[in-house]
JSON list of C-alpha atoms and ligand atoms in Angstrom, two decimals:
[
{"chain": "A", "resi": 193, "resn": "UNK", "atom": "CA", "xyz": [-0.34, 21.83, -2.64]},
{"chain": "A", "resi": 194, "resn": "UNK", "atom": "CA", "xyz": [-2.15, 25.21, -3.29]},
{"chain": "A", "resi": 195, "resn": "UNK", "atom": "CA", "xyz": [-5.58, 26.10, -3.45]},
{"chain": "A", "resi": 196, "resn": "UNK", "atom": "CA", "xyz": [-8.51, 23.89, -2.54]},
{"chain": "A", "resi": 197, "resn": "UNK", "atom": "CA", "xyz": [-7.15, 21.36, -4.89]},
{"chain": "A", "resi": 198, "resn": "UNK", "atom": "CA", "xyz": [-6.79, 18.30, -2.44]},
{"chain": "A", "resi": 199, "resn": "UNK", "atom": "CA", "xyz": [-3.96, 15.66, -2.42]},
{"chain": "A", "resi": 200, "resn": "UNK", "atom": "CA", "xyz": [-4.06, 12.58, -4.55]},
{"chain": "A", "resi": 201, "resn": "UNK", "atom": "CA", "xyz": [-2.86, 9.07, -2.82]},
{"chain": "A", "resi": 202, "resn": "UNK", "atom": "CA", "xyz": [-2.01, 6.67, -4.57]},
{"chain": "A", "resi": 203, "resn": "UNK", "atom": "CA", "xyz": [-2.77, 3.02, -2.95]},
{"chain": "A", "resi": 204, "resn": "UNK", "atom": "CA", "xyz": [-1.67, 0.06, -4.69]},
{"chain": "A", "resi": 205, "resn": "UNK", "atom": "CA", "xyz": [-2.63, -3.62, -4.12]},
{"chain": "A", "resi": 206, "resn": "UNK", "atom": "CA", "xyz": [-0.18, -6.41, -5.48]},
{"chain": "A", "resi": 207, "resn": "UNK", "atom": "CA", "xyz": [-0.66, -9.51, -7.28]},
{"chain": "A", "resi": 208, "resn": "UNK", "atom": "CA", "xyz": [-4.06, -11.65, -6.16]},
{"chain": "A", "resi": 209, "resn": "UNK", "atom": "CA", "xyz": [-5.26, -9.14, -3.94]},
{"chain": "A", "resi": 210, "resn": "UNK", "atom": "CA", "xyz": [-8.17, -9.17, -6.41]},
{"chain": "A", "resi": 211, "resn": "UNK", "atom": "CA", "xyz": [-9.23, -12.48, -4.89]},
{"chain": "A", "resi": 212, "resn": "UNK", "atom": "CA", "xyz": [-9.32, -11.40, -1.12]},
{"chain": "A", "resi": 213, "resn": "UNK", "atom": "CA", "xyz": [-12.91, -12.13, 0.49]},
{"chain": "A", "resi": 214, "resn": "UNK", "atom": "CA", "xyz": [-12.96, -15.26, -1.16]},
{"chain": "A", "resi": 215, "resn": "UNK", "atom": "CA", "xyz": [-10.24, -17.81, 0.92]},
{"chain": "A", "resi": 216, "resn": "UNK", "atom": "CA", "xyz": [-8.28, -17.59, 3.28]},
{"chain": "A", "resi": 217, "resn": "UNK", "atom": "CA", "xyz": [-10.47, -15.31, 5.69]},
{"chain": "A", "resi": 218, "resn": "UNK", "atom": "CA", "xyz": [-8.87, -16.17, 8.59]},
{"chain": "A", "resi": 219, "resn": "UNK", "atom": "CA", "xyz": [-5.54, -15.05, 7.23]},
{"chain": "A", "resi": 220, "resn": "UNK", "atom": "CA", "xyz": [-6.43, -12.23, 5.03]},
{"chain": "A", "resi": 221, "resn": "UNK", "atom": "CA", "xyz": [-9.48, -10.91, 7.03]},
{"chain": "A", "resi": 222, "resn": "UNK", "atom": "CA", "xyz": [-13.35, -11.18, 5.07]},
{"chain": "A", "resi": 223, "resn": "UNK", "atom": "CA", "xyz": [-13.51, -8.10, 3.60]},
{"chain": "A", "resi": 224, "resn": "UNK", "atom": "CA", "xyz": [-13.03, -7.98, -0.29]},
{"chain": "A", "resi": 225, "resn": "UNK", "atom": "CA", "xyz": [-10.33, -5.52, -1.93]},
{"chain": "A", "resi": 226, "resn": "UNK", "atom": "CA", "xyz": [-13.88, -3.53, -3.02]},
{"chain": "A", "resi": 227, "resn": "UNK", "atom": "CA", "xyz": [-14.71, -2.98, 0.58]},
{"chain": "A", "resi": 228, "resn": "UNK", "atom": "CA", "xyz": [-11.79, -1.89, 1.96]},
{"chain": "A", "resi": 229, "resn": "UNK", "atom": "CA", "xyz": [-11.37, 0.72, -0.85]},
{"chain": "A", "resi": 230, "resn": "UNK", "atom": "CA", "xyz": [-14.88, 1.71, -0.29]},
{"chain": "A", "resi": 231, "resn": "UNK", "atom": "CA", "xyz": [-13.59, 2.22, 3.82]},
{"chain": "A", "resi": 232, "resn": "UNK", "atom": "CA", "xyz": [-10.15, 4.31, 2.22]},
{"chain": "A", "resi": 233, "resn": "UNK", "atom": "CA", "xyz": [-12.51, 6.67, -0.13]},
{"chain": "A", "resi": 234, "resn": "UNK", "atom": "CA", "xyz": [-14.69, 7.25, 3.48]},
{"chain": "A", "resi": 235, "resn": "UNK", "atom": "CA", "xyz": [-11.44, 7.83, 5.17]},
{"chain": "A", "resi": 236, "resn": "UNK", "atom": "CA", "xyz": [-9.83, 10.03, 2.62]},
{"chain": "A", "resi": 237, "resn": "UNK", "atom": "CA", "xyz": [-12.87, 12.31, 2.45]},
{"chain": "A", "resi": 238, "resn": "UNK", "atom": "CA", "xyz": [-12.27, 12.74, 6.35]},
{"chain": "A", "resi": 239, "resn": "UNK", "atom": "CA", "xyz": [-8.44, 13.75, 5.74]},
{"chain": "A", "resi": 240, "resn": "UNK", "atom": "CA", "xyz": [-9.13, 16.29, 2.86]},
{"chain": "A", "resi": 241, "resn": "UNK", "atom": "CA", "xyz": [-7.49, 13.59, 0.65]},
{"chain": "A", "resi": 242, "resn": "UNK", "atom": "CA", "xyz": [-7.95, 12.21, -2.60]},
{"chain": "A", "resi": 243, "resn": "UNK", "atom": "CA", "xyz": [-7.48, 8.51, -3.55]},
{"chain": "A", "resi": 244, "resn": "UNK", "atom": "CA", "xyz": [-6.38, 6.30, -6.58]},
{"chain": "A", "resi": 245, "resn": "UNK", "atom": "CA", "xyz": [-7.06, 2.75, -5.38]},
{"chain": "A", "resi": 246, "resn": "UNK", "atom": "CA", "xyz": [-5.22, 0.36, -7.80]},
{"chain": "A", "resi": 247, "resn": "UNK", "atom": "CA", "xyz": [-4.11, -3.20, -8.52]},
{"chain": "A", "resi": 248, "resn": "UNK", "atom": "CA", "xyz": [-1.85, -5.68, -10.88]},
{"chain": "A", "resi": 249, "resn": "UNK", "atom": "CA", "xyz": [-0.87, -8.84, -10.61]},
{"chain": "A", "resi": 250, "resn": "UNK", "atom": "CA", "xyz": [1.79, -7.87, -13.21]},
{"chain": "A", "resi": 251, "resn": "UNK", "atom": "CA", "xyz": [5.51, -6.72, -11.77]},
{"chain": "A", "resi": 252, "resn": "UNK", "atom": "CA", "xyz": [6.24, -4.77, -14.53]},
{"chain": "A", "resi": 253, "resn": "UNK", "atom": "CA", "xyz": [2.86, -3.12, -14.54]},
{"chain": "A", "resi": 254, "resn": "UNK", "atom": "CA", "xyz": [3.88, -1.86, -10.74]},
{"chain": "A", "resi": 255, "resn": "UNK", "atom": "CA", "xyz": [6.60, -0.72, -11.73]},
{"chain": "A", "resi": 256, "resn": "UNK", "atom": "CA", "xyz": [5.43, 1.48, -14.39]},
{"chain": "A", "resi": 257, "resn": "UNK", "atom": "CA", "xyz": [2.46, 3.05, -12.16]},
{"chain": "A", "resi": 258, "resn": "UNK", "atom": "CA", "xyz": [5.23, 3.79, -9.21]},
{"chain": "A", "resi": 259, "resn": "UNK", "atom": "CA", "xyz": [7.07, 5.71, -11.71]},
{"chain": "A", "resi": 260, "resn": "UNK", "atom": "CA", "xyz": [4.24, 7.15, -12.89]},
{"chain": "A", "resi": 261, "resn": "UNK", "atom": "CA", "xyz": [3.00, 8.34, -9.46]},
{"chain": "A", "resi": 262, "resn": "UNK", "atom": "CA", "xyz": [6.08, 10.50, -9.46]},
{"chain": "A", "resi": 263, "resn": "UNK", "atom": "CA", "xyz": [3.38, 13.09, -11.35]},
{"chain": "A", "resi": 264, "resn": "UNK", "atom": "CA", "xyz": [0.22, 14.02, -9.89]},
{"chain": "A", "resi": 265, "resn": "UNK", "atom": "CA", "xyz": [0.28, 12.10, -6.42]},
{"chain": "A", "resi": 266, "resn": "UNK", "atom": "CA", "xyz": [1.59, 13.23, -3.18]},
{"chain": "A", "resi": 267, "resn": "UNK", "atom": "CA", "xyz": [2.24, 9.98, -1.46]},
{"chain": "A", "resi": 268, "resn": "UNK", "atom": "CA", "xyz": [2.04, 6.28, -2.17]},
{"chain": "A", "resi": 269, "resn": "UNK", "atom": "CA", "xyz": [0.64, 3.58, 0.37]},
{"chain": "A", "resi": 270, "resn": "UNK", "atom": "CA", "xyz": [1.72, -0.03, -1.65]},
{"chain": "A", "resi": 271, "resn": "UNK", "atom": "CA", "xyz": [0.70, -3.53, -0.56]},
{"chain": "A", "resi": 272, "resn": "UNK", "atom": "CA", "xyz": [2.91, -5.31, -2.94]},
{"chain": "A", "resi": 273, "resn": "UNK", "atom": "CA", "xyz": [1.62, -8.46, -2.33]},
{"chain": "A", "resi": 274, "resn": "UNK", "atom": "CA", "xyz": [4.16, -11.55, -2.91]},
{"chain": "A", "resi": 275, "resn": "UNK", "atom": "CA", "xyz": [6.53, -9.27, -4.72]},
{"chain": "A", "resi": 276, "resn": "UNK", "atom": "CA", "xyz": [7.06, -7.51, -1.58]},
{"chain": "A", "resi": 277, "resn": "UNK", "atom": "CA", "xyz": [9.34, -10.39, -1.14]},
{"chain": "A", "resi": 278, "resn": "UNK", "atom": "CA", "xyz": [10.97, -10.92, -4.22]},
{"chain": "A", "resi": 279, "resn": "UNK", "atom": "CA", "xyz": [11.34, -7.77, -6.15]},
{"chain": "A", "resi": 280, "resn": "UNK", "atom": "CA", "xyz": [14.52, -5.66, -6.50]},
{"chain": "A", "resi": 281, "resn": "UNK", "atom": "CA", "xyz": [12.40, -4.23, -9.50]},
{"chain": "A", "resi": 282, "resn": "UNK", "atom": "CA", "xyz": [9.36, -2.86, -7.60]},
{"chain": "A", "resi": 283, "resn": "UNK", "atom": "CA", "xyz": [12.10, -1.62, -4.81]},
{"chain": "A", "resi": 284, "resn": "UNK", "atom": "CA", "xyz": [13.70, 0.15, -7.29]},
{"chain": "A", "resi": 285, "resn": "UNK", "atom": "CA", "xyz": [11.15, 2.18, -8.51]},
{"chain": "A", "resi": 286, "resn": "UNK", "atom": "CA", "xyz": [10.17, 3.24, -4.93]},
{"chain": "A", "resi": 287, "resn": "UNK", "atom": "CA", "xyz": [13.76, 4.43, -4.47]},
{"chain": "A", "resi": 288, "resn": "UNK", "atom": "CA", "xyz": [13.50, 6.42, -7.86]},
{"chain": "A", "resi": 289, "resn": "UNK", "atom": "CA", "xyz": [9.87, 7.91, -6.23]},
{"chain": "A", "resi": 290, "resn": "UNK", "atom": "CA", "xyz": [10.04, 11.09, -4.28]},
{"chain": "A", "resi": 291, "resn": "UNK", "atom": "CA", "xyz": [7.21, 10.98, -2.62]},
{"chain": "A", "resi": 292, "resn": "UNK", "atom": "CA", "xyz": [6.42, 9.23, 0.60]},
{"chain": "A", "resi": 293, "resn": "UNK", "atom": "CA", "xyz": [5.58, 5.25, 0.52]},
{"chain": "A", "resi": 294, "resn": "UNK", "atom": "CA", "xyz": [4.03, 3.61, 3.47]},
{"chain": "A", "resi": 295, "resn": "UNK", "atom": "CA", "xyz": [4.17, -0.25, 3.16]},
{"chain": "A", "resi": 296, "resn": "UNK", "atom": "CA", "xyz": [1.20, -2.52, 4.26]},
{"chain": "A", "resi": 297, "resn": "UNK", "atom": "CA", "xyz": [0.02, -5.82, 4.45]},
{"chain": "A", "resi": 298, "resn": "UNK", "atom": "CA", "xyz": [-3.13, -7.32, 5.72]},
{"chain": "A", "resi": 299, "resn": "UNK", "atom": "CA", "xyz": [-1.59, -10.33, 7.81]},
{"chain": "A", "resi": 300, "resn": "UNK", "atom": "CA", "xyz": [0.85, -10.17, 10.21]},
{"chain": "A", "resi": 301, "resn": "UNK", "atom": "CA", "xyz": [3.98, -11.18, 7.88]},
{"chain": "A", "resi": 302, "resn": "UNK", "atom": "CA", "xyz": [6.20, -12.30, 11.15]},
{"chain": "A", "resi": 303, "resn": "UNK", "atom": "CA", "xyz": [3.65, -14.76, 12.35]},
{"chain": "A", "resi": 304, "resn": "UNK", "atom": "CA", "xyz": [4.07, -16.54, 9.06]},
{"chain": "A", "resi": 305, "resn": "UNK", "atom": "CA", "xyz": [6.97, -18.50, 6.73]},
{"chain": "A", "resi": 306, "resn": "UNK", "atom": "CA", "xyz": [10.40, -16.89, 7.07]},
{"chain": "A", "resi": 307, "resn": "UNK", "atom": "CA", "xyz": [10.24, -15.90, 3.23]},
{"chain": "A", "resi": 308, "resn": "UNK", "atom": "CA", "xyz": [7.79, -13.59, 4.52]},
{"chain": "A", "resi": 309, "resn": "UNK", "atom": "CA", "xyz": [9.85, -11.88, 7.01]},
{"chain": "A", "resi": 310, "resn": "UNK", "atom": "CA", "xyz": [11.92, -9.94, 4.63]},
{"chain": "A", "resi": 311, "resn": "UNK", "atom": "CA", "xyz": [10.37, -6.93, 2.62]},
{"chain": "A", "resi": 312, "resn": "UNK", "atom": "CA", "xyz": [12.33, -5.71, -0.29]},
{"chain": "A", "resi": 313, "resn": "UNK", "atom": "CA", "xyz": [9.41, -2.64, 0.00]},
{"chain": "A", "resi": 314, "resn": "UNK", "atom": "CA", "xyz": [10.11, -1.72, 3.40]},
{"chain": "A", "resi": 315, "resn": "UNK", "atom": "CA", "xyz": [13.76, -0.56, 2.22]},
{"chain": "A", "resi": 316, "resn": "UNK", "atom": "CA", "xyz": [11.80, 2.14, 0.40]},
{"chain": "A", "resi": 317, "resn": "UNK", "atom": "CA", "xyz": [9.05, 2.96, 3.60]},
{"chain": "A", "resi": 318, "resn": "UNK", "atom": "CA", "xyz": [8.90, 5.29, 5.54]},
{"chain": "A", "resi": 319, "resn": "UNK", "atom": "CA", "xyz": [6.96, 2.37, 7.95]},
{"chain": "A", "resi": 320, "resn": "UNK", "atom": "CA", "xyz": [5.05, -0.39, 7.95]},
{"chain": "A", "resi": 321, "resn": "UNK", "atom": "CA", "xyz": [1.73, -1.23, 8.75]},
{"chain": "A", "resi": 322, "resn": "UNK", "atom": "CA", "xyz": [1.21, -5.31, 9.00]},
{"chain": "A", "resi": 323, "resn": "UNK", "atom": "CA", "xyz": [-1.00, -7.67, 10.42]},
{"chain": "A", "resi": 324, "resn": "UNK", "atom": "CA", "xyz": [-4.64, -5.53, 10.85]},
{"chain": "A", "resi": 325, "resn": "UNK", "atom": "CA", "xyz": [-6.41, -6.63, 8.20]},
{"chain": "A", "resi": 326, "resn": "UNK", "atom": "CA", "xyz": [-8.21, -4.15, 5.81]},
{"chain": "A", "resi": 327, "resn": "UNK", "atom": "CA", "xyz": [-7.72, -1.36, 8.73]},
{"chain": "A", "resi": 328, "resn": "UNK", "atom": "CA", "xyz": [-4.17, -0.88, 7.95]},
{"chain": "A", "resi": 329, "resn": "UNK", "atom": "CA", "xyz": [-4.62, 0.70, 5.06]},
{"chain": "A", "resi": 330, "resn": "UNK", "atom": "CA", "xyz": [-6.92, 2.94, 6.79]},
{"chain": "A", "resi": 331, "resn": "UNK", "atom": "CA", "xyz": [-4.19, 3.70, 9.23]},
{"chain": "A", "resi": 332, "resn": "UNK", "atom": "CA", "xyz": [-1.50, 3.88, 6.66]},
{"chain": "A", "resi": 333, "resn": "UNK", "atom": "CA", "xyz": [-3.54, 7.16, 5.52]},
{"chain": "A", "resi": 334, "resn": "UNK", "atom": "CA", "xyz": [-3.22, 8.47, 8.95]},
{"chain": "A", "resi": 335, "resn": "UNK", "atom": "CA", "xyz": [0.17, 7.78, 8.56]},
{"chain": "A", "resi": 336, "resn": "UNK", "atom": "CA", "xyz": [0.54, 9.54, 5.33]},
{"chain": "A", "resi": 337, "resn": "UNK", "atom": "CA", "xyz": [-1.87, 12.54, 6.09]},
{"chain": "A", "resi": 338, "resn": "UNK", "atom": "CA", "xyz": [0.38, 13.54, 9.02]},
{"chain": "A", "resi": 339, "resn": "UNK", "atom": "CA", "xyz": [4.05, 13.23, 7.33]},
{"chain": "A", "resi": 340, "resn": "UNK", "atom": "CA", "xyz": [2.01, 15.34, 4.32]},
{"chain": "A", "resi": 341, "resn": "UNK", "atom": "CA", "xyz": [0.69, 18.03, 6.91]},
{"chain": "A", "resi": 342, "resn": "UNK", "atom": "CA", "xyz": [4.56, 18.05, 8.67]},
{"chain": "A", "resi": 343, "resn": "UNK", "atom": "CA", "xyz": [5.87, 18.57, 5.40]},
{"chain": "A", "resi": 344, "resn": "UNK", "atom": "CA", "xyz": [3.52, 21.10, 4.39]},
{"chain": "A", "resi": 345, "resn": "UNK", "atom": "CA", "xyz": [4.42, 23.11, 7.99]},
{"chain": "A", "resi": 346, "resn": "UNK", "atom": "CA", "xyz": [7.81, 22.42, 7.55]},
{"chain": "B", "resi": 612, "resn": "LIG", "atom": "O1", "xyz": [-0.55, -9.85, 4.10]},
{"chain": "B", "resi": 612, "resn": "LIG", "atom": "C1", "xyz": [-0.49, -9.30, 3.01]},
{"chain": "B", "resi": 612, "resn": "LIG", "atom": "O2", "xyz": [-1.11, -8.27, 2.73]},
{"chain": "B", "resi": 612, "resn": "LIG", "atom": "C2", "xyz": [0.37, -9.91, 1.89]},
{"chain": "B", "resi": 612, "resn": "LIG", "atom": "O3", "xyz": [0.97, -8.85, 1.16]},
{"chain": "B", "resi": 612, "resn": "LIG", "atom": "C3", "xyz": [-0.59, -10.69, 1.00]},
{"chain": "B", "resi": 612, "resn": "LIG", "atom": "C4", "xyz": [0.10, -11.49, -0.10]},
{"chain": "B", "resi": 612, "resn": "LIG", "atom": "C5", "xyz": [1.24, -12.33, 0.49]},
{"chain": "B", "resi": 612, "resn": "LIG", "atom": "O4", "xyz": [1.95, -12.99, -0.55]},
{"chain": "B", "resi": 612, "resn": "LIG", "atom": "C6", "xyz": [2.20, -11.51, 1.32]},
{"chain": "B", "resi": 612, "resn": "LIG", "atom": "O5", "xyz": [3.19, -12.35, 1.86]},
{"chain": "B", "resi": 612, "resn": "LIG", "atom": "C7", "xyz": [1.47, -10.80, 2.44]},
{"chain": "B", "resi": 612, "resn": "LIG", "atom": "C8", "xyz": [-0.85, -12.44, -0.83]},
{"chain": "B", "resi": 612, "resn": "LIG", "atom": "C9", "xyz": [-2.19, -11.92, -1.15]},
{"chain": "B", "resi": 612, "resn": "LIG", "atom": "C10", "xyz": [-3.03, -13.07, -1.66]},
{"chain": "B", "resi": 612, "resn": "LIG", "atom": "O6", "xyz": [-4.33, -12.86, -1.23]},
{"chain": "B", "resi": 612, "resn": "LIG", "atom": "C11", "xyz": [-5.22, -13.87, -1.36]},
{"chain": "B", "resi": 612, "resn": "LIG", "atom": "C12", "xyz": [-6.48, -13.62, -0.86]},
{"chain": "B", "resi": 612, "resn": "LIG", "atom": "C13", "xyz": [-7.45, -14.58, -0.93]},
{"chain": "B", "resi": 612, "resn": "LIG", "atom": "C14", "xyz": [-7.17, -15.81, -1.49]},
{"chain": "B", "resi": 612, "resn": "LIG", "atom": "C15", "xyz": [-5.90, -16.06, -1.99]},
{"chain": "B", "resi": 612, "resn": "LIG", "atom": "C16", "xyz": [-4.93, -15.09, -1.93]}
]
């Protein structure tokens, strides 16, 4: 990165993420997928970072914006949602990516079902963030901004 041109992130939410602030508060935390984007775009602004806040319930719709990403972004944050646990696809495409991918998810996936516990995605992650609500993706750009500003140093 050159210039005053900032960074691009790309953050993408997983199938019915577009639902969250409806049910399930007590898993999922209250605030809609609208909110915490609003809370990543304060964030960003913070870390000198630009964001592209996205989401599909379509697999193959993932996988075409992670390949995608491989132009114009500089690191990917990805709550894949249910196919976090299913998809060799979506893991895949992260392995093709370059670019750093931090992994998060709103509830705590290893107080839950034991199909939760294992995370094609996190094969692909540099880490994981799990379990604090809307605030991890806010920490996941922490995350990100610092293995960014080591790379850039490096
Ligand atoms: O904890 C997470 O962030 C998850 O990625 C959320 C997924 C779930 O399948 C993963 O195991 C963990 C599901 C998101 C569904 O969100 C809803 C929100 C409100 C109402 C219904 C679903």
């Amino acid at each position: 990165m050159t210039g005053t041109m900032s960074a691009t992130i790309l953050i993408l939410n997983g199938p019915n993420l577009n639902l969250l602030g409806s049910r399930e508060p007590d898993v999922y935390g209250s605030e809609t997928l609208a909110e915490i984007e609003a809370s990543c775009r304060d964030h960003a602004k913070g870390l000198g970072l630009e964001i592209d806040f996205c989401q599909s319930n379509d697999e193959g719709e993932m996988v075409n914006i992670i390949q995608e990403a491989q132009t114009g972004c500089a690191g990917l944050i990805i709550n894949a949602g249910a196919f976090t646990h299913t998809s060799v696809a979506i893991l895949d495409a992260l392995l093709a990516l370059e670019q750093p991918v931090v992994e998060v998810h709103l509830s705590n996936l290893f107080q839950r079902e034991s199909f939760r516990h294992h995370s094609f995605v996190s094969q692909a992650a540099r880490g994981m963030i799990c379990g604090f609500r809307g605030q991890g993706y806010v920490l996941a750009l922490d995350a990100l901004a610092r293995i960014l500003k080591d790379k850039n140093e490096a």
